[in-house]
């Protein structure tokens, strides 16, 4: 991915597969309060026809890392505080 335009399918801001997956990883991280790093490459990546499987794996890991970094550093996610012991 080289340009921002590769993230969106239209001018309304509807995301393509990488942006949809990033959003999913952010939701996963907040809901389950754990890192998405290590989850398998989603089948939605099949839509990325011009990308090798190796690059899909790298992109998947990068999106997982971005999601985790984002949710653990944004105060509204409430993930900046340690989880209370049960």
Short mmCIF file of N, CA and C in Angstrom, two decimals:
data_model
loop_
_atom_site.label_atom_id
_atom_site.label_comp_id
_atom_site.label_asym_id
_atom_site.label_seq_id
_atom_site.Cartn_x
_atom_site.Cartn_y
_atom_site.Cartn_z
N UNK A 1 0.84 -1.16 0.00
CA UNK A 1 0.00 0.00 0.00
C UNK A 1 0.89 1.23 0.00
N UNK A 2 0.62 2.09 -0.95
CA UNK A 2 1.48 3.26 -1.09
C UNK A 2 0.73 4.59 -0.89
N UNK A 3 -0.60 4.57 -1.05
CA UNK A 3 -1.35 5.81 -0.92
C UNK A 3 -2.57 5.61 -0.04
N UNK A 4 -3.06 6.71 0.49
CA UNK A 4 -4.26 6.69 1.32
C UNK A 4 -5.46 6.20 0.52
N UNK A 5 -5.48 6.48 -0.78
CA UNK A 5 -6.59 6.07 -1.63
C UNK A 5 -6.76 4.55 -1.67
N UNK A 6 -5.71 3.82 -1.35
CA UNK A 6 -5.78 2.36 -1.36
C UNK A 6 -6.53 1.82 -0.13
N UNK A 7 -6.90 2.69 0.79
CA UNK A 7 -7.66 2.28 1.98
C UNK A 7 -9.16 2.40 1.78
N UNK A 8 -9.59 3.22 0.80
CA UNK A 8 -11.01 3.53 0.64
C UNK A 8 -11.52 3.13 -0.73
N UNK A 9 -12.79 2.70 -0.78
CA UNK A 9 -13.37 2.30 -2.07
C UNK A 9 -14.13 3.42 -2.74
N UNK A 10 -14.41 4.51 -1.99
CA UNK A 10 -15.12 5.64 -2.57
C UNK A 10 -14.80 6.91 -1.78
N UNK A 11 -15.34 8.03 -2.25
CA UNK A 11 -15.06 9.31 -1.60
C UNK A 11 -15.87 9.51 -0.32
N UNK A 12 -16.76 8.61 -0.02
CA UNK A 12 -17.56 8.68 1.19
C UNK A 12 -16.82 8.13 2.39
N UNK A 13 -15.71 7.46 2.15
CA UNK A 13 -14.92 6.93 3.24
C UNK A 13 -15.17 5.48 3.58
N UNK A 14 -15.87 4.76 2.70
CA UNK A 14 -16.08 3.33 2.93
C UNK A 14 -14.75 2.61 2.73
N UNK A 15 -14.35 1.89 3.74
CA UNK A 15 -13.04 1.25 3.73
C UNK A 15 -12.97 -0.02 2.91
N UNK A 16 -11.79 -0.26 2.39
CA UNK A 16 -11.49 -1.53 1.73
C UNK A 16 -11.01 -2.52 2.78
N UNK A 17 -10.67 -3.72 2.37
CA UNK A 17 -10.33 -4.81 3.29
C UNK A 17 -9.33 -4.42 4.38
N UNK A 18 -8.19 -3.79 4.07
CA UNK A 18 -7.24 -3.48 5.15
C UNK A 18 -7.83 -2.58 6.24
N UNK A 19 -8.59 -1.58 5.85
CA UNK A 19 -9.18 -0.68 6.84
C UNK A 19 -10.29 -1.38 7.63
N UNK A 20 -11.06 -2.22 6.98
CA UNK A 20 -12.09 -2.99 7.68
C UNK A 20 -11.46 -3.93 8.71
N UNK A 21 -10.37 -4.55 8.32
CA UNK A 21 -9.69 -5.48 9.23
C UNK A 21 -9.06 -4.73 10.40
N UNK A 22 -8.47 -3.57 10.14
CA UNK A 22 -7.91 -2.76 11.22
C UNK A 22 -9.01 -2.40 12.22
N UNK A 23 -10.16 -2.00 11.72
CA UNK A 23 -11.27 -1.67 12.59
C UNK A 23 -11.69 -2.89 13.42
N UNK A 24 -11.73 -4.04 12.79
CA UNK A 24 -12.09 -5.28 13.50
C UNK A 24 -11.09 -5.59 14.60
N UNK A 25 -9.80 -5.40 14.32
CA UNK A 25 -8.79 -5.67 15.33
C UNK A 25 -8.90 -4.69 16.50
N UNK A 26 -9.25 -3.45 16.22
CA UNK A 26 -9.45 -2.48 17.30
C UNK A 26 -10.62 -2.91 18.19
N UNK A 27 -11.71 -3.33 17.57
CA UNK A 27 -12.86 -3.81 18.33
C UNK A 27 -12.49 -5.04 19.15
N UNK A 28 -11.79 -5.97 18.54
CA UNK A 28 -11.35 -7.19 19.25
C UNK A 28 -10.56 -6.81 20.49
N UNK A 29 -9.59 -5.91 20.33
CA UNK A 29 -8.70 -5.53 21.42
C UNK A 29 -9.47 -4.90 22.58
N UNK A 30 -10.43 -4.04 22.26
CA UNK A 30 -11.19 -3.38 23.31
C UNK A 30 -12.16 -4.35 23.98
N UNK A 31 -12.84 -5.15 23.19
CA UNK A 31 -13.83 -6.08 23.76
C UNK A 31 -13.16 -7.13 24.65
N UNK A 32 -12.09 -7.75 24.13
CA UNK A 32 -11.46 -8.85 24.86
C UNK A 32 -10.28 -8.40 25.74
N UNK A 33 -9.93 -7.10 25.63
CA UNK A 33 -8.84 -6.53 26.41
C UNK A 33 -7.55 -7.34 26.26
N UNK A 34 -7.30 -7.74 25.01
CA UNK A 34 -6.05 -8.45 24.71
C UNK A 34 -5.61 -8.11 23.31
N UNK A 35 -4.35 -8.31 23.06
CA UNK A 35 -3.76 -7.96 21.78
C UNK A 35 -4.25 -8.90 20.67
N UNK A 36 -4.54 -8.34 19.50
CA UNK A 36 -4.89 -9.18 18.36
C UNK A 36 -3.67 -9.76 17.66
N UNK A 37 -2.47 -9.37 18.08
CA UNK A 37 -1.24 -9.85 17.45
C UNK A 37 -1.17 -11.37 17.60
N UNK A 38 -1.01 -12.03 16.48
CA UNK A 38 -0.95 -13.48 16.47
C UNK A 38 -2.19 -14.14 15.91
N UNK A 39 -3.27 -13.36 15.75
CA UNK A 39 -4.46 -13.93 15.14
C UNK A 39 -4.15 -14.26 13.67
N UNK A 40 -4.80 -15.27 13.10
CA UNK A 40 -4.49 -15.66 11.73
C UNK A 40 -4.93 -14.61 10.71
N UNK A 41 -4.38 -14.72 9.52
CA UNK A 41 -4.74 -13.81 8.42
C UNK A 41 -6.21 -14.07 8.08
N UNK A 42 -7.04 -13.03 8.10
CA UNK A 42 -8.46 -13.22 7.82
C UNK A 42 -8.72 -13.56 6.35
N UNK A 43 -9.82 -14.26 6.12
CA UNK A 43 -10.17 -14.61 4.74
C UNK A 43 -10.50 -13.38 3.91
N UNK A 44 -10.83 -12.27 4.56
CA UNK A 44 -11.12 -11.03 3.82
C UNK A 44 -9.92 -10.56 3.01
N UNK A 45 -8.74 -11.03 3.36
CA UNK A 45 -7.54 -10.64 2.61
C UNK A 45 -7.52 -11.27 1.22
N UNK A 46 -8.40 -12.21 0.94
CA UNK A 46 -8.49 -12.79 -0.41
C UNK A 46 -8.82 -11.71 -1.43
N UNK A 47 -9.46 -10.63 -0.99
CA UNK A 47 -9.83 -9.53 -1.88
C UNK A 47 -8.59 -8.77 -2.38
N UNK A 48 -7.47 -8.94 -1.72
CA UNK A 48 -6.23 -8.24 -2.11
C UNK A 48 -5.51 -9.10 -3.15
N UNK A 49 -5.94 -9.00 -4.38
CA UNK A 49 -5.43 -9.86 -5.46
C UNK A 49 -4.00 -9.53 -5.87
N UNK A 50 -3.59 -8.28 -5.74
CA UNK A 50 -2.26 -7.86 -6.21
C UNK A 50 -1.21 -7.95 -5.11
N UNK A 51 -1.44 -8.80 -4.11
CA UNK A 51 -0.51 -8.89 -2.98
C UNK A 51 -0.17 -10.36 -2.75
N UNK A 52 1.10 -10.62 -2.52
CA UNK A 52 1.54 -11.99 -2.25
C UNK A 52 1.06 -12.43 -0.87
N UNK A 53 1.03 -13.73 -0.64
CA UNK A 53 0.64 -14.25 0.68
C UNK A 53 1.59 -13.77 1.76
N UNK A 54 2.88 -13.66 1.42
CA UNK A 54 3.86 -13.16 2.38
C UNK A 54 3.56 -11.72 2.77
N UNK A 55 3.23 -10.90 1.77
CA UNK A 55 2.89 -9.50 2.07
C UNK A 55 1.59 -9.39 2.85
N UNK A 56 0.64 -10.27 2.57
CA UNK A 56 -0.62 -10.28 3.33
C UNK A 56 -0.34 -10.60 4.80
N UNK A 57 0.56 -11.55 5.04
CA UNK A 57 0.93 -11.91 6.40
C UNK A 57 1.59 -10.73 7.11
N UNK A 58 2.48 -10.04 6.41
CA UNK A 58 3.15 -8.87 6.99
C UNK A 58 2.15 -7.75 7.28
N UNK A 59 1.26 -7.50 6.32
CA UNK A 59 0.25 -6.45 6.50
C UNK A 59 -0.67 -6.80 7.67
N UNK A 60 -1.05 -8.06 7.77
CA UNK A 60 -1.92 -8.49 8.86
C UNK A 60 -1.27 -8.21 10.21
N UNK A 61 0.00 -8.56 10.35
CA UNK A 61 0.70 -8.33 11.61
C UNK A 61 0.81 -6.83 11.91
N UNK A 62 1.09 -6.04 10.87
CA UNK A 62 1.18 -4.60 11.05
C UNK A 62 -0.16 -4.02 11.52
N UNK A 63 -1.25 -4.44 10.92
CA UNK A 63 -2.57 -3.95 11.32
C UNK A 63 -2.88 -4.35 12.76
N UNK A 64 -2.49 -5.56 13.15
CA UNK A 64 -2.69 -6.01 14.52
C UNK A 64 -1.90 -5.14 15.49
N UNK A 65 -0.66 -4.83 15.15
CA UNK A 65 0.19 -4.01 16.01
C UNK A 65 -0.35 -2.58 16.10
N UNK A 66 -0.81 -2.04 14.98
CA UNK A 66 -1.39 -0.68 14.99
C UNK A 66 -2.63 -0.65 15.86
N UNK A 67 -3.49 -1.65 15.73
CA UNK A 67 -4.71 -1.70 16.53
C UNK A 67 -4.38 -1.74 18.02
N UNK A 68 -3.46 -2.60 18.41
CA UNK A 68 -3.12 -2.74 19.82
C UNK A 68 -2.49 -1.46 20.36
N UNK A 69 -1.58 -0.88 19.60
CA UNK A 69 -0.95 0.36 20.02
C UNK A 69 -1.99 1.47 20.17
N UNK A 70 -2.93 1.52 19.25
CA UNK A 70 -3.96 2.56 19.29
C UNK A 70 -4.85 2.42 20.51
N UNK A 71 -5.38 1.23 20.73
CA UNK A 71 -6.33 1.08 21.84
C UNK A 71 -5.66 1.16 23.21
N UNK A 72 -4.38 0.83 23.29
CA UNK A 72 -3.71 0.91 24.59
C UNK A 72 -3.18 2.31 24.89
N UNK A 73 -3.25 3.21 23.93
CA UNK A 73 -2.77 4.57 24.16
C UNK A 73 -3.87 5.63 24.06
N UNK A 74 -5.09 5.23 23.79
CA UNK A 74 -6.18 6.20 23.70
C UNK A 74 -7.00 6.14 24.98
N UNK A 75 -7.14 7.26 25.68
CA UNK A 75 -7.81 7.25 26.98
C UNK A 75 -9.27 6.80 26.95
N UNK A 76 -9.98 7.01 25.87
CA UNK A 76 -11.39 6.64 25.82
C UNK A 76 -11.62 5.13 25.77
N UNK A 77 -10.58 4.36 25.48
CA UNK A 77 -10.75 2.91 25.45
C UNK A 77 -10.69 2.32 26.85
N UNK A 78 -10.22 3.10 27.82
CA UNK A 78 -10.04 2.63 29.19
C UNK A 78 -9.04 1.48 29.28
N UNK A 79 -8.15 1.40 28.31
CA UNK A 79 -7.15 0.34 28.29
C UNK A 79 -5.81 0.83 28.83
N UNK A 80 -5.72 2.07 29.23
CA UNK A 80 -4.46 2.61 29.72
C UNK A 80 -4.23 2.21 31.18
N UNK A 81 -5.32 1.87 31.89
CA UNK A 81 -5.21 1.47 33.29
C UNK A 81 -5.05 -0.04 33.38
N UNK A 82 -4.36 -0.54 34.37
CA UNK A 82 -4.25 -1.99 34.54
C UNK A 82 -5.63 -2.60 34.80
N UNK A 83 -5.82 -3.80 34.33
CA UNK A 83 -7.08 -4.51 34.57
C UNK A 83 -7.12 -4.97 36.03
N UNK A 84 -8.23 -4.70 36.69
CA UNK A 84 -8.38 -5.06 38.10
C UNK A 84 -8.42 -6.58 38.26
N UNK A 85 -7.79 -7.07 39.31
CA UNK A 85 -7.79 -8.52 39.59
C UNK A 85 -9.19 -8.94 40.00
N UNK A 86 -9.55 -10.14 39.59
CA UNK A 86 -10.89 -10.66 39.93
C UNK A 86 -10.82 -11.62 41.06
#
